[in-house]
mmCIF file of C-alpha atoms in Angstrom:
data_model
loop_
_atom_site.group_PDB
_atom_site.id
_atom_site.type_symbol
_atom_site.label_atom_id
_atom_site.label_comp_id
_atom_site.label_asym_id
_atom_site.label_seq_id
_atom_site.Cartn_x
_atom_site.Cartn_y
_atom_site.Cartn_z
ATOM 1 C CA LEU N 1 -34.619 2.864 10.500
ATOM 2 C CA SER N 2 -34.107 -0.370 8.602
ATOM 3 C CA PHE N 3 -33.317 -3.674 10.321
ATOM 4 C CA GLY N 4 -30.094 -3.872 8.296
ATOM 5 C CA PHE N 5 -28.926 -0.523 9.637
ATOM 6 C CA LEU N 6 -29.647 -1.555 13.222
ATOM 7 C CA THR N 7 -27.856 -4.864 12.714
ATOM 8 C CA SER N 8 -24.762 -3.017 11.475
ATOM 9 C CA LEU N 9 -24.648 -1.114 14.763
ATOM 10 C CA PHE N 10 -24.542 -4.230 16.954
ATOM 11 C CA PRO N 11 -20.788 -4.998 16.533
ATOM 12 C CA GLN N 12 -19.900 -1.392 17.439
ATOM 13 C CA VAL N 13 -22.210 -1.437 20.468
ATOM 14 C CA ILE N 14 -20.702 -4.735 21.657
ATOM 15 C CA LYS N 15 -17.182 -3.398 21.094
ATOM 16 C CA GLU N 16 -17.878 -0.219 23.065
ATOM 17 C CA ARG N 17 -19.472 -2.198 25.891
ATOM 18 C CA LYS N 18 -16.441 -4.491 26.084
ATOM 19 C CA LEU N 19 -14.148 -1.470 26.120
ATOM 20 C CA SER N 20 -16.143 0.094 28.953
ATOM 21 C CA GLU N 21 -15.816 -3.124 30.976
ATOM 22 C CA LEU N 22 -12.052 -3.237 30.430
ATOM 23 C CA ILE N 23 -11.696 0.389 31.537
ATOM 24 C CA GLU N 24 -13.846 -0.163 34.628
ATOM 25 C CA ASN N 25 -11.803 -3.241 35.588
ATOM 26 C CA TYR N 26 -8.524 -1.338 35.128
ATOM 27 C CA GLU N 27 -9.745 1.602 37.222
ATOM 28 C CA ARG N 28 -10.876 -0.708 40.005
ATOM 29 C CA LYS N 29 -7.670 -2.773 40.107
ATOM 30 C CA ASN N 30 -5.238 0.152 39.788
ATOM 31 C CA ASN N 31 -7.125 2.818 41.734
ATOM 32 C CA ALA N 32 -6.845 5.189 38.779
ATOM 33 C CA LYS N 33 -9.178 7.139 36.541
ATOM 34 C CA VAL N 34 -8.883 6.487 32.808
ATOM 35 C CA LEU N 35 -9.338 9.468 30.476
ATOM 36 C CA TYR N 36 -8.709 9.670 26.776
ATOM 37 C CA LEU N 37 -7.855 12.271 24.172
ATOM 38 C CA VAL N 38 -8.528 10.643 20.815
ATOM 39 C CA HIS N 39 -8.687 12.407 17.444
ATOM 40 C CA LYS N 40 -9.218 10.529 14.212
ATOM 41 C CA LYS N 41 -10.310 10.920 10.614
ATOM 42 C CA LYS N 42 -14.048 10.646 10.060
ATOM 43 C CA TYR N 43 -16.007 10.273 6.844
ATOM 44 C CA VAL N 44 -19.223 12.262 6.630
ATOM 45 C CA GLY N 45 -21.951 12.913 4.098
ATOM 46 C CA ILE N 46 -23.119 10.970 1.093
ATOM 47 C CA PHE N 47 -19.745 11.197 -0.649
ATOM 48 C CA GLY N 48 -17.704 10.200 2.402
ATOM 49 C CA ILE N 49 -15.820 13.482 2.711
ATOM 50 C CA PRO N 50 -12.954 13.066 5.199
ATOM 51 C CA VAL N 51 -12.995 15.325 8.259
ATOM 52 C CA TYR N 52 -9.867 15.465 10.393
ATOM 53 C CA GLU N 53 -10.269 15.949 14.128
ATOM 54 C CA PHE N 54 -7.691 17.866 16.136
ATOM 55 C CA LEU N 55 -7.116 19.199 19.645
ATOM 56 C CA GLU N 56 -9.382 22.141 20.439
ATOM 57 C CA VAL N 57 -10.234 24.248 23.486
ATOM 58 C CA PHE N 58 -13.387 22.115 23.668
ATOM 59 C CA ASP N 59 -11.185 19.084 24.422
ATOM 60 C CA ALA N 60 -9.432 20.975 27.187
ATOM 61 C CA HIS N 61 -12.749 21.951 28.745
ATOM 62 C CA LYS N 62 -13.922 18.324 28.578
ATOM 63 C CA ILE N 63 -10.759 16.976 30.246
ATOM 64 C CA LEU N 64 -10.727 19.700 32.908
ATOM 65 C CA LYS N 65 -14.407 19.060 33.634
ATOM 66 C CA GLU N 66 -13.661 15.362 34.204
ATOM 67 C CA LEU N 67 -10.719 16.196 36.462
ATOM 68 C CA ARG N 68 -12.829 18.528 38.605
ATOM 69 C CA LYS N 69 -14.994 15.537 39.508
ATOM 70 C CA LEU N 70 -12.021 13.636 40.951
ATOM 71 C CA PRO N 71 -10.189 13.855 44.265
ATOM 72 C CA PRO N 72 -7.025 15.947 43.671
ATOM 73 C CA ASN N 73 -4.744 13.049 44.630
ATOM 74 C CA GLU N 74 -6.348 10.344 42.458
ATOM 75 C CA ASN N 75 -4.099 8.624 39.934
ATOM 76 C CA ILE N 76 -4.823 9.314 36.264
ATOM 77 C CA LEU N 77 -4.144 7.315 33.120
ATOM 78 C CA LEU N 78 -4.583 9.431 29.984
ATOM 79 C CA ILE N 79 -4.680 7.724 26.581
ATOM 80 C CA ILE N 80 -3.575 10.070 23.770
ATOM 81 C CA HIS N 81 -4.014 9.525 20.048
ATOM 82 C CA SER N 82 -3.784 12.957 18.466
ATOM 83 C CA PRO N 83 -2.136 14.937 15.648
ATOM 84 C CA GLY N 84 -2.151 17.981 17.933
ATOM 85 C CA GLY N 85 -4.043 21.195 17.416
ATOM 86 C CA GLU N 86 -4.542 24.432 19.330
ATOM 87 C CA LEU N 87 -1.582 25.392 21.514
ATOM 88 C CA LEU N 88 -3.805 27.016 24.140
ATOM 89 C CA ALA N 89 -5.778 23.794 24.611
ATOM 90 C CA GLY N 90 -2.565 21.804 24.955
ATOM 91 C CA MET N 91 -1.196 24.258 27.513
ATOM 92 C CA GLN N 92 -4.385 24.161 29.589
ATOM 93 C CA ILE N 93 -4.357 20.379 29.819
ATOM 94 C CA ALA N 94 -0.580 20.129 30.329
ATOM 95 C CA LYS N 95 -0.506 22.688 33.150
ATOM 96 C CA THR N 96 -3.361 20.953 34.967
ATOM 97 C CA LEU N 97 -1.702 17.538 34.674
ATOM 98 C CA LYS N 98 1.663 18.907 35.814
ATOM 99 C CA GLU N 99 0.082 20.337 38.971
ATOM 100 C CA TRP N 100 -2.006 17.212 39.658
ATOM 101 C CA LYS N 101 -1.184 15.650 43.058
ATOM 102 C CA GLY N 102 -1.835 12.042 42.023
ATOM 103 C CA LYS N 103 0.362 10.086 39.622
ATOM 104 C CA VAL N 104 -0.231 10.948 35.964
ATOM 105 C CA THR N 105 0.509 8.268 33.372
ATOM 106 C CA VAL N 106 0.160 8.950 29.654
ATOM 107 C CA VAL N 107 -0.287 6.095 27.183
ATOM 108 C CA ILE N 108 0.415 6.665 23.484
ATOM 109 C CA PRO N 109 -0.421 3.594 21.370
ATOM 110 C CA TYR N 110 0.383 5.212 17.998
ATOM 111 C CA TYR N 111 1.142 8.933 17.977
ATOM 112 C CA ALA N 112 0.957 12.156 19.970
ATOM 113 C CA MET N 113 2.065 15.027 17.784
ATOM 114 C CA SER N 114 2.538 18.749 18.416
ATOM 115 C CA ALA N 115 0.272 19.787 21.321
ATOM 116 C CA GLY N 116 -0.175 16.058 22.036
ATOM 117 C CA THR N 117 3.564 15.833 22.671
ATOM 118 C CA LEU N 118 3.386 18.892 24.926
ATOM 119 C CA ILE N 119 0.690 17.234 27.035
ATOM 120 C CA SER N 120 2.721 14.027 27.243
ATOM 121 C CA LEU N 121 5.700 15.914 28.691
ATOM 122 C CA ALA N 122 3.576 16.913 31.689
ATOM 123 C CA ALA N 123 3.092 13.293 32.793
ATOM 124 C CA ASP N 124 4.997 11.495 35.535
ATOM 125 C CA GLU N 125 5.292 8.475 33.252
ATOM 126 C CA ILE N 126 4.921 7.903 29.506
ATOM 127 C CA LEU N 127 4.068 4.432 28.188
ATOM 128 C CA ALA N 128 4.773 3.984 24.483
ATOM 129 C CA LYS N 129 5.941 1.424 21.955
ATOM 130 C CA GLU N 130 9.109 1.617 19.871
ATOM 131 C CA THR N 131 6.854 2.452 16.924
ATOM 132 C CA THR N 132 5.064 5.301 18.737
ATOM 133 C CA THR N 133 5.610 8.695 17.138
ATOM 134 C CA PHE N 134 6.036 12.047 18.855
ATOM 135 C CA GLY N 135 6.208 15.341 16.985
ATOM 136 C CA ALA N 136 7.857 18.711 17.330
ATOM 137 C CA ILE N 137 6.017 21.355 19.362
ATOM 138 C CA ASP N 138 7.034 24.400 17.311
ATOM 139 C CA PRO N 139 3.973 26.711 17.089
ATOM 140 C CA GLN N 140 2.326 26.973 13.688
ATOM 141 C CA ILE N 141 1.515 30.501 12.490
ATOM 142 C CA PRO N 142 -1.269 31.230 9.958
ATOM 143 C CA VAL N 143 -0.088 33.286 6.988
ATOM 144 C CA ASN N 144 -2.602 35.023 4.704
ATOM 145 C CA ASN N 145 -5.393 33.334 6.687
ATOM 146 C CA SER N 146 -4.770 30.039 4.930
ATOM 147 C CA LYS N 147 -1.512 28.117 5.189
ATOM 148 C CA PHE N 148 0.284 27.476 8.450
ATOM 149 C CA PHE N 149 4.073 27.734 8.787
ATOM 150 C CA SER N 150 6.428 26.827 11.597
ATOM 151 C CA ALA N 151 7.349 29.776 13.796
ATOM 152 C CA VAL N 152 10.950 28.512 13.708
ATOM 153 C CA ASP N 153 11.067 28.699 9.907
ATOM 154 C CA ILE N 154 9.374 32.099 9.844
ATOM 155 C CA VAL N 155 11.966 33.561 12.217
ATOM 156 C CA LYS N 156 14.814 32.116 10.121
ATOM 157 C CA VAL N 157 13.377 33.652 6.964
ATOM 158 C CA CYS N 158 12.840 36.989 8.759
ATOM 159 C CA VAL N 159 16.538 37.228 9.621
ATOM 160 C CA ASN N 160 17.461 36.929 5.951
ATOM 161 C CA THR N 161 14.781 39.228 4.520
ATOM 162 C CA SER N 162 14.162 41.804 7.253
ATOM 163 C CA GLN N 163 15.314 44.768 5.174
ATOM 164 C CA LYS N 164 12.874 44.198 2.308
ATOM 165 C CA ALA N 165 9.926 42.726 4.194
ATOM 166 C CA SER N 166 6.496 44.325 4.001
ATOM 167 C CA LEU N 167 4.656 45.548 7.104
ATOM 168 C CA GLU N 168 2.490 42.416 7.123
ATOM 169 C CA GLU N 169 5.531 40.164 6.842
ATOM 170 C CA ARG N 170 7.269 41.967 9.710
ATOM 171 C CA VAL N 171 4.151 41.556 11.873
ATOM 172 C CA VAL N 172 4.082 37.823 11.106
ATOM 173 C CA CYS N 173 7.745 37.671 12.154
ATOM 174 C CA GLU N 174 6.974 39.334 15.485
ATOM 175 C CA VAL N 175 4.046 36.967 16.113
ATOM 176 C CA ALA N 176 6.315 33.981 15.402
ATOM 177 C CA LYS N 177 8.937 35.285 17.857
ATOM 178 C CA LYS N 178 6.275 35.802 20.542
ATOM 179 C CA ALA N 179 4.878 32.293 19.997
ATOM 180 C CA LEU N 180 8.321 30.705 20.374
ATOM 181 C CA ASN N 181 9.152 32.798 23.432
ATOM 182 C CA GLN N 182 5.796 32.023 25.063
ATOM 183 C CA THR N 183 6.195 28.276 24.460
ATOM 184 C CA GLU N 184 9.800 28.249 25.722
ATOM 185 C CA ILE N 185 8.806 30.033 28.948
ATOM 186 C CA PHE N 186 5.909 27.620 29.437
ATOM 187 C CA LEU N 187 8.229 24.640 29.015
ATOM 188 C CA LYS N 188 10.876 26.025 31.384
ATOM 189 C CA GLU N 189 8.619 27.392 34.108
ATOM 190 C CA VAL N 190 5.755 24.890 34.043
ATOM 191 C CA ILE N 191 6.289 21.586 32.244
ATOM 192 C CA LEU N 192 10.028 21.122 32.860
ATOM 193 C CA LYS N 193 10.377 23.183 36.049
ATOM 194 C CA ASP N 194 11.548 20.182 38.091
ATOM 195 C CA LYS N 195 14.017 18.893 35.487
ATOM 196 C CA PRO N 196 17.797 19.537 35.369
ATOM 197 C CA GLU N 197 18.926 22.433 33.186
ATOM 198 C CA GLU N 198 20.626 20.140 30.662
ATOM 199 C CA VAL N 199 17.362 18.201 30.210
ATOM 200 C CA LYS N 200 15.384 21.425 29.705
ATOM 201 C CA LYS N 201 17.910 22.615 27.132
ATOM 202 C CA LYS N 202 17.913 19.326 25.220
ATOM 203 C CA ILE N 203 14.105 19.058 25.057
ATOM 204 C CA ILE N 204 13.714 22.688 23.959
ATOM 205 C CA GLU N 205 16.398 22.309 21.282
ATOM 206 C CA THR N 206 14.941 19.039 20.011
ATOM 207 C CA LEU N 207 11.213 19.733 20.122
ATOM 208 C CA LEU N 208 10.796 23.524 20.003
ATOM 209 C CA TYR N 209 13.705 24.991 18.039
ATOM 210 C CA THR N 210 13.640 21.899 15.890
ATOM 211 C CA ASN N 211 15.315 21.041 12.601
ATOM 212 C CA LYS N 212 12.561 18.553 11.809
ATOM 213 C CA THR N 213 9.330 19.165 9.932
ATOM 214 C CA HIS N 214 6.222 19.552 12.084
ATOM 215 C CA ASP N 215 4.795 16.182 11.026
#
C-alpha cells in the first residue's frame, strides 16, 4: 500500500472515531442503545460503477442479533436512512420493535422509503425534519423477472383486463392481491394494533392503497 493511499484513509478513520464517541456519549447519557439502518449508493471497480444498497433479510438478521444482546426493556434509538427493500426484512424488524418493552425512537435525517417507512411506524416516537421524506409501502411485484410494479396498480389493471388476461397475467394479479392483503393484515394486527380505527384506516389508505408513486 502506498503512503498516499494510507493518508487518504486518515480523515475517514478520524470521522468514524468521532462518530463512535458521539454515539457512546449519547448511549451513556440517555440510557439507550443506538442502532442504525443505513443504505447508500456506493461506487465500485475501476470505472466507478454505482451499486445501490437496499434493505435485505441480512439487515434484519443483523438488527435482531444486536437486539438479542440487550435487556428486553432497554431503550432503543434507531437511525434509518433507506430506500426500502425486501418486505419480509421490513416486517421482521418492525414486528420486533413493536413488541419491544423499552421505548423505541426512530430518527430519519433524510428519508425512509417503502419498508423503511413500515419500520418507522413500529416506533413509539419518530424524529424527523420537515424535509424528511417517507414513501408508500405498497408491495412491489416482479413481472417477467425484471421490472417491478406496484401491487396496487397491478390489481387496478386486472379489474379492467380480467377477461382477456393470459394465465401468467392472472397469476400475477393473484400474487398482487395476496401481497396487499398480507401487508394490510400486518399493519392492522401488528404495527397499528393499538391505534384507533380511524388512524388505521387513514394510514392504510395513504400508504398502502396509495395514489402516489412508490418513490
